[in-house]
């Protein structure tokens, strides 16, 4: 469970965060949310697919990290084995929350920290605050990441709105048999319907291009070449 509290330089003046990644410090995940504006970087390292929220009937992009629940094939005792780490991993253990204003005006964003995260310490890692109370360089970097995510929410929403309008997603599954004959099936995911995309009218393609969505679709499709390396990672893990 997340124990998220508003970060402040009085209560948390001695807090530190361990920046390194390891199985002991990172939450075990087989996927992480992928933000459209980072697709270009993600597609070099991870397979990108979509998951569906059956309650809201909406979709979200994810970078696959493994084949089984709580399996991260990019994480080992030496760190994170990729040249680019997804922003939703890099921002941990911080997140953005909304806090009501004292005068009952509109809520405003605040920086939260998960106090139950194993990355949080009073002895190890990067300090969050300077001796006089200002943000450390590390905390400023995290704040910038979260600010970017928030500032680009409308751009992200446009991406998902256009996916829905033009019905560009289709179910996706993948069967994998390892050298030891262990079988795995990835199911419940969605990807770009290439046939549908190729037959869209010119007006639709023009809109996708104008909204900078068209390249994102091709980044997702290009990322599927990373299934081969994900399988290779699984093969190596199965050999111990």
GROMACS .gro file of N, CA, C and O in nm, residues 35 37 40 58 65 77 87 90 105 114-115 118 122 128 146 152 186 207 210 232 236 239:
model
   88
   35UNK      N    1   0.422   0.697  -2.112
   35UNK     CA    2   0.365   0.827  -2.149
   35UNK      C    3   0.392   0.853  -2.297
   35UNK      O    4   0.505   0.835  -2.343
   37UNK      N    5   0.459   1.103  -2.479
   37UNK     CA    6   0.570   1.189  -2.518
   37UNK      C    7   0.707   1.124  -2.496
   37UNK      O    8   0.809   1.179  -2.539
   40UNK      N    9   0.918   0.775  -2.810
   40UNK     CA   10   1.036   0.774  -2.897
   40UNK      C   11   1.156   0.710  -2.828
   40UNK      O   12   1.234   0.637  -2.889
   58UNK      N   13  -1.152   0.282  -2.103
   58UNK     CA   14  -1.042   0.361  -2.157
   58UNK      C   15  -0.916   0.276  -2.164
   58UNK      O   16  -0.908   0.168  -2.103
   65UNK      N   17   0.763  -0.528  -1.910
   65UNK     CA   18   0.891  -0.557  -1.844
   65UNK      C   19   0.912  -0.706  -1.822
   65UNK      O   20   1.024  -0.748  -1.792
   77UNK      N   21   2.041  -0.715  -0.962
   77UNK     CA   22   2.116  -0.660  -0.849
   77UNK      C   23   2.216  -0.553  -0.890
   77UNK      O   24   2.264  -0.474  -0.807
   87UNK      N   25   0.976   0.711  -1.723
   87UNK     CA   26   0.960   0.820  -1.627
   87UNK      C   27   0.877   0.778  -1.506
   87UNK      O   28   0.900   0.827  -1.394
   90UNK      N   29   1.131   0.632  -1.288
   90UNK     CA   30   1.228   0.731  -1.240
   90UNK      C   31   1.170   0.823  -1.133
   90UNK      O   32   1.244   0.869  -1.045
  105UNK      N   33  -1.077   2.781  -0.277
  105UNK     CA   34  -1.061   2.798  -0.420
  105UNK      C   35  -1.016   2.665  -0.481
  105UNK      O   36  -1.008   2.563  -0.412
  114UNK      N   37   0.598   0.870  -0.104
  114UNK     CA   38   0.549   0.745  -0.045
  114UNK      C   39   0.644   0.704   0.068
  114UNK      O   40   0.754   0.653   0.043
  115UNK      N   41   0.601   0.726   0.190
  115UNK     CA   42   0.687   0.699   0.305
  115UNK      C   43   0.711   0.549   0.327
  115UNK      O   44   0.802   0.512   0.401
  118UNK      N   45   1.077   0.148   0.004
  118UNK     CA   46   1.210   0.113   0.055
  118UNK      C   47   1.319   0.208   0.007
  118UNK      O   48   1.431   0.204   0.058
  122UNK      N   49   1.660   0.785   0.605
  122UNK     CA   50   1.719   0.901   0.671
  122UNK      C   51   1.871   0.890   0.678
  122UNK      O   52   1.937   0.978   0.735
  128UNK      N   53   1.701   1.537   0.014
  128UNK     CA   54   1.594   1.606  -0.058
  128UNK      C   55   1.602   1.757  -0.040
  128UNK      O   56   1.560   1.832  -0.129
  146UNK      N   57   0.788   1.539  -1.274
  146UNK     CA   58   0.646   1.537  -1.243
  146UNK      C   59   0.574   1.657  -1.303
  146UNK      O   60   0.459   1.645  -1.347
  152UNK      N   61   0.186   1.799  -1.966
  152UNK     CA   62   0.156   1.736  -2.095
  152UNK      C   63   0.034   1.644  -2.089
  152UNK      O   64   0.013   1.563  -2.178
  186UNK      N   65   0.111  -1.403  -2.345
  186UNK     CA   66   0.074  -1.265  -2.314
  186UNK      C   67  -0.064  -1.242  -2.374
  186UNK      O   68  -0.084  -1.254  -2.495
  207UNK      N   69  -0.526   1.475  -3.964
  207UNK     CA   70  -0.548   1.514  -3.825
  207UNK      C   71  -0.447   1.447  -3.732
  207UNK      O   72  -0.393   1.511  -3.642
  210UNK      N   73  -0.128   1.630  -3.780
  210UNK     CA   74  -0.133   1.765  -3.724
  210UNK      C   75  -0.121   1.763  -3.572
  210UNK      O   76  -0.059   1.851  -3.512
  232UNK      N   77   1.455  -1.319  -2.503
  232UNK     CA   78   1.593  -1.356  -2.471
  232UNK      C   79   1.623  -1.336  -2.323
  232UNK      O   80   1.692  -1.417  -2.260
  236UNK      N   81   1.729  -1.629  -2.055
  236UNK     CA   82   1.844  -1.621  -1.967
  236UNK      C   83   1.803  -1.639  -1.821
  236UNK      O   84   1.871  -1.707  -1.743
  239UNK      N   85   1.736  -2.001  -1.725
  239UNK     CA   86   1.855  -2.084  -1.708
  239UNK      C   87   1.922  -2.059  -1.575
  239UNK      O   88   2.018  -2.127  -1.538
   0.00000   0.00000   0.00000
